[in-house]
Tab-separated table of C-alpha atoms in Angstrom:
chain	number	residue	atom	x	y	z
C	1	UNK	CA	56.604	-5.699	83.008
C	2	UNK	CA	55.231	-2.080	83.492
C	3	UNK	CA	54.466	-1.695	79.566
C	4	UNK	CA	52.693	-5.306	79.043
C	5	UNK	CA	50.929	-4.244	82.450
C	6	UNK	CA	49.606	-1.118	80.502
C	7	UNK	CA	49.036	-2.958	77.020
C	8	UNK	CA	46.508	-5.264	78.940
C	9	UNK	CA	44.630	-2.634	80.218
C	10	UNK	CA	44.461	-0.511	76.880
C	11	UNK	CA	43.128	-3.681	75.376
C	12	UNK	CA	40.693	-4.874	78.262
C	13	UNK	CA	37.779	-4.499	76.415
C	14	UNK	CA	39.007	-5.856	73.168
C	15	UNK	CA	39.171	-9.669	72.230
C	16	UNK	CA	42.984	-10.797	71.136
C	17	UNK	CA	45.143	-13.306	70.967
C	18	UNK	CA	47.876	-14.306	72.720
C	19	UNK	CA	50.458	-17.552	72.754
C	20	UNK	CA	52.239	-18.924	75.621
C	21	UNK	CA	53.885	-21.639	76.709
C	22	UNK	CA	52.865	-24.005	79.507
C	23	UNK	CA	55.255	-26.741	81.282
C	24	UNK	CA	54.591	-30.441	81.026
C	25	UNK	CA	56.038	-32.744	83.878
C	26	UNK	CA	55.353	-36.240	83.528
C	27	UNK	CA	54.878	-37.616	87.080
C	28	UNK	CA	55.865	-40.779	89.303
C	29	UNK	CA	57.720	-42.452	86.508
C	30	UNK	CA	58.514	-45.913	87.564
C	31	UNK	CA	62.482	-45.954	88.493
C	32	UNK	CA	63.032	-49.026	85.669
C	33	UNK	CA	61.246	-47.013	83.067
C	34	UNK	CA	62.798	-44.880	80.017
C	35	UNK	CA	61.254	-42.855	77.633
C	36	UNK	CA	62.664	-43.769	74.169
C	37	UNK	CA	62.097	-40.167	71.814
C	38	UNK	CA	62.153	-36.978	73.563
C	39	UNK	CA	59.507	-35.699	75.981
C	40	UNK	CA	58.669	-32.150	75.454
C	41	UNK	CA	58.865	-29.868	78.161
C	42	UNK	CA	56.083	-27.122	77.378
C	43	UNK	CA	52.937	-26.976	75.304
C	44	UNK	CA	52.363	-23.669	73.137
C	45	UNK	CA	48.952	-22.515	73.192
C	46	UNK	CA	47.335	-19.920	71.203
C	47	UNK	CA	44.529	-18.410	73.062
C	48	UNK	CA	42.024	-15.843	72.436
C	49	UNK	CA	40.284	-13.710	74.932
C	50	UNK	CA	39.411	-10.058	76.017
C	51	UNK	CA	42.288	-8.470	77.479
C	52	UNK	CA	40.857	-8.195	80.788
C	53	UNK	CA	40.628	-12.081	81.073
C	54	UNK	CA	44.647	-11.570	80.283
C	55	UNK	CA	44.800	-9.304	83.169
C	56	UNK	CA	43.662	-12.034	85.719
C	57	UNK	CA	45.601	-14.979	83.765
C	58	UNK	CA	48.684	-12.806	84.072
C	59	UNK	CA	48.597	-12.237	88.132
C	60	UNK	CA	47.242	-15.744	89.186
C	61	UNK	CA	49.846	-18.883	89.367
C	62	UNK	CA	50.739	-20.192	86.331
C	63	UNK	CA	49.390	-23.562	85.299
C	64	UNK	CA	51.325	-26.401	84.301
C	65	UNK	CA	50.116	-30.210	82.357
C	66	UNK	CA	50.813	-32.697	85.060
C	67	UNK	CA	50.507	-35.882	84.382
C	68	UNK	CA	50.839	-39.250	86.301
C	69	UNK	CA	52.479	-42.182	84.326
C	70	UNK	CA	50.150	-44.797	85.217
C	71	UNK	CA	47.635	-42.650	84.040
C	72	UNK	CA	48.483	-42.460	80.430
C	73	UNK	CA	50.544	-45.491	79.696
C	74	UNK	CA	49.766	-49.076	78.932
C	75	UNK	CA	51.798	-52.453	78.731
C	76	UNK	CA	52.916	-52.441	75.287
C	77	UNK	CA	55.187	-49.753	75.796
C	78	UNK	CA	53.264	-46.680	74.919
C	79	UNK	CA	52.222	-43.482	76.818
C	80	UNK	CA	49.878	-41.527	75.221
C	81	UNK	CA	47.563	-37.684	75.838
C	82	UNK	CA	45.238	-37.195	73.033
C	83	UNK	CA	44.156	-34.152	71.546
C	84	UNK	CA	40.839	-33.748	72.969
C	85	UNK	CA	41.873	-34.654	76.783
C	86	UNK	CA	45.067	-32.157	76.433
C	87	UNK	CA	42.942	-29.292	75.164
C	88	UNK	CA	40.353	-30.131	77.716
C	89	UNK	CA	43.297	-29.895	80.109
C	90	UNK	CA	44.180	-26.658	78.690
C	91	UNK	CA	41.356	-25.321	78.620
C	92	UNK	CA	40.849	-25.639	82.348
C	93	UNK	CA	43.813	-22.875	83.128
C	94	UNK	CA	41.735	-19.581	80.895
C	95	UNK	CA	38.154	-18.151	81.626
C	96	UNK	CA	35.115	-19.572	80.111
C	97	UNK	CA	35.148	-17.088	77.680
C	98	UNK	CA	38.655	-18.123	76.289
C	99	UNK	CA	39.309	-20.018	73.036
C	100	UNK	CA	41.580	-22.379	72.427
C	101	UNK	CA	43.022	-21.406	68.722
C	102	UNK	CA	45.724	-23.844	68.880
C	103	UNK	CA	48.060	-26.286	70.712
C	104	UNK	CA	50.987	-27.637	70.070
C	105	UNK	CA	51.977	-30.236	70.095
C	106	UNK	CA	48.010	-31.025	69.467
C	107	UNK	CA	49.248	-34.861	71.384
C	108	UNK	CA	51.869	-36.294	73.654
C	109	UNK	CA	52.705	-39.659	72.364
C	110	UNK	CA	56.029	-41.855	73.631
C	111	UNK	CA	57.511	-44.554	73.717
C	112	UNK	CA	59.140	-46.381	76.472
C	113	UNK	CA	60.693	-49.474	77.582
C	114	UNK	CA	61.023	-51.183	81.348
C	115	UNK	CA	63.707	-53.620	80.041
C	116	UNK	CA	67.036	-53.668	81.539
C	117	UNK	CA	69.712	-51.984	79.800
C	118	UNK	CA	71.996	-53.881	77.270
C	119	UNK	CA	75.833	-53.013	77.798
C	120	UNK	CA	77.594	-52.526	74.629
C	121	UNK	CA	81.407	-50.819	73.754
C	122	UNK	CA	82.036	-47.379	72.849
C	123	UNK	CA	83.493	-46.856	69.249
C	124	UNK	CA	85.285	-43.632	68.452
C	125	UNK	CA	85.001	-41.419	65.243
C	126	UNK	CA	88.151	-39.491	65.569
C	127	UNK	CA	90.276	-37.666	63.376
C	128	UNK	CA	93.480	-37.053	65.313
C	129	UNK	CA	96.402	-34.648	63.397
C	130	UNK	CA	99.014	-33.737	65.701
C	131	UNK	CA	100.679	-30.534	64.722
C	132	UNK	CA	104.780	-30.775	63.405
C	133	UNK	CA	107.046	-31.962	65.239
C	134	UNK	CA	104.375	-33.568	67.722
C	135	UNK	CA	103.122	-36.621	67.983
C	136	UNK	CA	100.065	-39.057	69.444
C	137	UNK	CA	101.804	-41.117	72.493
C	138	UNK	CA	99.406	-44.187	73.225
C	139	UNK	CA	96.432	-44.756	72.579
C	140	UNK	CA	93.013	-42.766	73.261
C	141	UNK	CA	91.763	-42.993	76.553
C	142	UNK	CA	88.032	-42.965	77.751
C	143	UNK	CA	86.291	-42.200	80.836
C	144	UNK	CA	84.168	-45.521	79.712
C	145	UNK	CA	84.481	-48.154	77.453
C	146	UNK	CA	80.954	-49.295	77.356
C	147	UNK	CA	77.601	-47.852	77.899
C	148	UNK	CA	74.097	-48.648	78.484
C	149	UNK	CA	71.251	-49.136	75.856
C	150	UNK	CA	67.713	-49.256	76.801
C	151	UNK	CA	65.051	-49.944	74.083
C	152	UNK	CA	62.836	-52.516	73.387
C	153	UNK	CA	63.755	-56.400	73.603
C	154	UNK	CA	63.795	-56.754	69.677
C	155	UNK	CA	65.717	-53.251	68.845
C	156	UNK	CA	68.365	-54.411	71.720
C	157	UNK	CA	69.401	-57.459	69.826
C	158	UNK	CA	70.292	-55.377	66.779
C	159	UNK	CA	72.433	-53.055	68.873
C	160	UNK	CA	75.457	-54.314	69.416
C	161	UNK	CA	77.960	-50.867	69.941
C	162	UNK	CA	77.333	-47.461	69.979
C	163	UNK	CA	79.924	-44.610	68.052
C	164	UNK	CA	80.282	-41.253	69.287
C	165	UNK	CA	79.798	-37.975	67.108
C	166	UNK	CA	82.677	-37.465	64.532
C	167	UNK	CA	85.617	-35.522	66.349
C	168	UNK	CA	88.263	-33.683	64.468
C	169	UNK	CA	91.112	-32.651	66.307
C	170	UNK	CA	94.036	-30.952	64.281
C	171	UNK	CA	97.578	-29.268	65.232
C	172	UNK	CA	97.606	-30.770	68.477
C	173	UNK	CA	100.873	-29.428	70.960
C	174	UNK	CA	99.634	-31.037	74.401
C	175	UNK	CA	97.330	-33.563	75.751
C	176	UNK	CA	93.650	-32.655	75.486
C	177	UNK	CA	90.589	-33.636	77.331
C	178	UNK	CA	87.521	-33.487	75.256
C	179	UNK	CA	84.041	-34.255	76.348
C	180	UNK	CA	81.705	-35.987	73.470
C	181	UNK	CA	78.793	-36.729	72.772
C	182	UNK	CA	77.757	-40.804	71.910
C	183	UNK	CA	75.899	-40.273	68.865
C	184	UNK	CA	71.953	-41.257	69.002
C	185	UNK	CA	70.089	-44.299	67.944
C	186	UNK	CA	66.690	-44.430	66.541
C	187	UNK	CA	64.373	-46.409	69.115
C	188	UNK	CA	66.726	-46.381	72.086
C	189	UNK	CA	68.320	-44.250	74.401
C	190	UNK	CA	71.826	-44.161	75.770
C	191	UNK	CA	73.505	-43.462	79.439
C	192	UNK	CA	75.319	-41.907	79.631
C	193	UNK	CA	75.258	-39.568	76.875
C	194	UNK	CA	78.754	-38.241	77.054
C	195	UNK	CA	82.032	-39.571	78.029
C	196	UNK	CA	85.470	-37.987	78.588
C	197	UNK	CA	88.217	-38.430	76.255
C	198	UNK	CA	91.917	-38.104	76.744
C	199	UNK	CA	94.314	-38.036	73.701
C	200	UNK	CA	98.277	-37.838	75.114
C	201	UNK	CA	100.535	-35.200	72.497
C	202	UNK	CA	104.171	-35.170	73.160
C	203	UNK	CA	106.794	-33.337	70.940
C	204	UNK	CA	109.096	-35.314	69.370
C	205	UNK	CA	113.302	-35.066	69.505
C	206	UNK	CA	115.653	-36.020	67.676
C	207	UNK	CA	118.469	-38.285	69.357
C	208	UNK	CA	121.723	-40.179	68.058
C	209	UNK	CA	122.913	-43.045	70.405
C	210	UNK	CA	125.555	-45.515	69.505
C	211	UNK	CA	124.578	-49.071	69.175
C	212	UNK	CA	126.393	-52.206	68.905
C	213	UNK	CA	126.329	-54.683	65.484
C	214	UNK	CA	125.376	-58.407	66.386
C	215	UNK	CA	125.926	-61.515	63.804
C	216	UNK	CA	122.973	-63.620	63.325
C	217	UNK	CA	122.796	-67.484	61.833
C	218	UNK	CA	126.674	-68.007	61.433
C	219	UNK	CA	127.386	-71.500	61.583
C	220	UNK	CA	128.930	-73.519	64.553
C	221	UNK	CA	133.047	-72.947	64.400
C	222	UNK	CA	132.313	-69.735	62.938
C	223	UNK	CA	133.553	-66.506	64.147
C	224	UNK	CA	132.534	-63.177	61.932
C	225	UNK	CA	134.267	-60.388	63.497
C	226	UNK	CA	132.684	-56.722	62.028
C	227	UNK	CA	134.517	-52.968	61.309
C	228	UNK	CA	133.385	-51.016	63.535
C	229	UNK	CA	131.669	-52.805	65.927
C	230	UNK	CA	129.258	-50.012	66.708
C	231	UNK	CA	127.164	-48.100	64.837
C	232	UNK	CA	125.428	-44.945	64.965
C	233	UNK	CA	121.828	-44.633	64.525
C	234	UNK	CA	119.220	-41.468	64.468
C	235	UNK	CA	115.648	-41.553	65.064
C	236	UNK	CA	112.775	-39.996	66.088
C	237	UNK	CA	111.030	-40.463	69.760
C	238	UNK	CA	109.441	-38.658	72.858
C	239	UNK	CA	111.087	-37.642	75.787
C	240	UNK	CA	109.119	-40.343	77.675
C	241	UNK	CA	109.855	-42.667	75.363
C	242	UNK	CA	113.426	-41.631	75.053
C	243	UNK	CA	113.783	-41.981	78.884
C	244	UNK	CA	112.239	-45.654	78.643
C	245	UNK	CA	113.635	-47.350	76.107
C	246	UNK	CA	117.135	-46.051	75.460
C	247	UNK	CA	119.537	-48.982	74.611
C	248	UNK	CA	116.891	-51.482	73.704
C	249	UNK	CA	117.430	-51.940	70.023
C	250	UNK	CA	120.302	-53.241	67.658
C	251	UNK	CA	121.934	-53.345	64.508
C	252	UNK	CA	122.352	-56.997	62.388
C	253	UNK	CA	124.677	-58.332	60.333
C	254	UNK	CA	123.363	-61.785	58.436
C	255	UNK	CA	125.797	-64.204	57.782
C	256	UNK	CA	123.909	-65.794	55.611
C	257	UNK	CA	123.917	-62.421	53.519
C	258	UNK	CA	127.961	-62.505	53.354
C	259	UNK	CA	129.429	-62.628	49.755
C	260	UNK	CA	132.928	-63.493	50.531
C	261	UNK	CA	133.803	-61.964	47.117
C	262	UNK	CA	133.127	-59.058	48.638
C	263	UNK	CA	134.621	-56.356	51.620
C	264	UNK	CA	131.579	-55.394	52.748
C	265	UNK	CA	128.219	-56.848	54.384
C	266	UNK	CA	124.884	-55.138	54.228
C	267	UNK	CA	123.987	-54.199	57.425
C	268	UNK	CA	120.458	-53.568	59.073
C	269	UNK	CA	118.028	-52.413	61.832
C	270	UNK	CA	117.496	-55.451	64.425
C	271	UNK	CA	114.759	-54.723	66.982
C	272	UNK	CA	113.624	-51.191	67.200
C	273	UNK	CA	111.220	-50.178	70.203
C	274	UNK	CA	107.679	-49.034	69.190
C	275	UNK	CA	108.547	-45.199	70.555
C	276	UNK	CA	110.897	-44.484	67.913
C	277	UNK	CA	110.436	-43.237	64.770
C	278	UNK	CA	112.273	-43.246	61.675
C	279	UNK	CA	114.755	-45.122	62.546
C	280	UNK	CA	117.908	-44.860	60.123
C	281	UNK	CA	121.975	-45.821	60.227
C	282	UNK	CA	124.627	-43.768	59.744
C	283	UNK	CA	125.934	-46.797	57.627
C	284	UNK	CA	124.693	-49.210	55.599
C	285	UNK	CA	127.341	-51.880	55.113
C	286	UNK	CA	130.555	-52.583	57.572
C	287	UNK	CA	134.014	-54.593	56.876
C	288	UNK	CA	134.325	-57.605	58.469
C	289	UNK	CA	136.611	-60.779	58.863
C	290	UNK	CA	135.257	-64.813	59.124
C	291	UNK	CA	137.272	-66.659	61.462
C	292	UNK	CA	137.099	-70.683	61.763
C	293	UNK	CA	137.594	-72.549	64.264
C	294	UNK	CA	138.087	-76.037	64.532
């Protein structure tokens, strides 16, 4: 502060040129109303002066372009501060003496809509690689599964989700939380602009369990009796999972796959809950015996 204090006064007498930057608020903005491409937040101006003028500029209150909605919009969606009024405007905040070299940006021109917002679902661009051994249990959750779109009546018809910005997400060990961002769309705005994410990890174990073999489609009067009756079978789950679904899936013999020319039937995997994983049996065919009864 001290040395720009001094570098003033050393050039007080000499004519130079200095930039700054000068807020713009846009005022009394009608609740229903959205601005639909961004609205910049300063002007920078390039102004040249003696240095003394400087000196007064740089101790007074510093100016900022207010402007009231109603005073720069019209009904066909556009708000608009020309060139010539916003360098009158700045032209107003230095001495008489002061000339404006540049400003930019030289206009404020936006767009923006008083429709009502158009609710549309949230697509996600996710790349999800759990690390070994681990494993995505259920689906992705979201804060939201819809947002609002405000535009214009014909650009709203078009629109009919939204996607958020690519996520990658590798060598996951535990459930993460991620905040992301809903990706933007030309000629409309989005709220919100973020939502929360929620992808569930859980390591996987390996279990054995002992299960029993069931006959399918024999014929009335017939009795197929199987050796062993139980098999065991190894697979691939949560702990949650484990916990939940133990018990609920079986092993099948098909009658109608029988070749009584033959020991052995194949055998196979019945139902097998969605939490496990491959799912294989220690065997593959069993012994059996077809009884008949009259």
């Amino acid at each position: 502060m001290v040395s720009t204090v001094l570098w003033y006064i050393m050039t007080a007498n000499n004519v130079i040129s200095l930039e700054f930057k000068i807020p713009i608020n846009i005022t009394d903005v009608p609740e229903n109303v959205r601005f639909l491409n961004p609205t910049p937040d300063t002007v920078t101006v390039t102004v040249q002066d003696k240095g003394s003028s400087f000196i007064k500029w740089m101790f007074s209150a510093k100016p900022s372009v207010n402007l009231r909605f109603e005073d720069y919009s019209d009904d066909n969606g556009q708000f608009r501060l020309d060139a010539a009024h916003l360098r009158r405007l700045i032209s107003s905040f230095y001495s008489r003496s002061a000339t404006i070299k540049s400003v930019l940006p030289e206009a404020v021109t936006l767009r923006y809509t008083d429709q009502p917002g158009k609710l549309v679902p949230v697509e996600l661009d996710i790349d999800i690689v759990p690390a070994l051994l681990y494993t995505q249990n259920g689906a992705v959750g979201k804060s939201q599964d819809s947002v609002l779109v405000y535009s214009d009546s014909k650009t709203l018809e078009t629109i009919t989700e939204v996607y958020t910005y690519h996520v990658q997400l590798r060598d996951l060990t535990d459930t993460v939380r991620r905040r992301v961002a809903i990706a933007p769309l030309k000629g409309a705005v989005v709220e919100p602009r973020t939502i929360e994410l929620m992808i569930p990890i859980e390591k996987m174990v390996t279990k054995t369990q002992m299960i029993d073999i069931s006959v399918r489609n024999a014929p009335q009067g017939v009795n197929v009796v199987v050796f062993p009756s139980k098999v065991q079978a190894v697979y691939r789950t949560t702990i949650s999972g484990y916990k939940m679904h133990r018990g609920e899936f079986t092993a099948v013999v098909d009658y109608n796959n029988i070749d009584q020319t033959k020991p052995k039937v194949a055998l196979q995997l019945g139902e097998v809950p969605g939490a496990y994983q491959d799912v294989h049996l220690a065997l593959d065919s069993v012994e059996y015996i077809i009884e008949t009864y009259r």
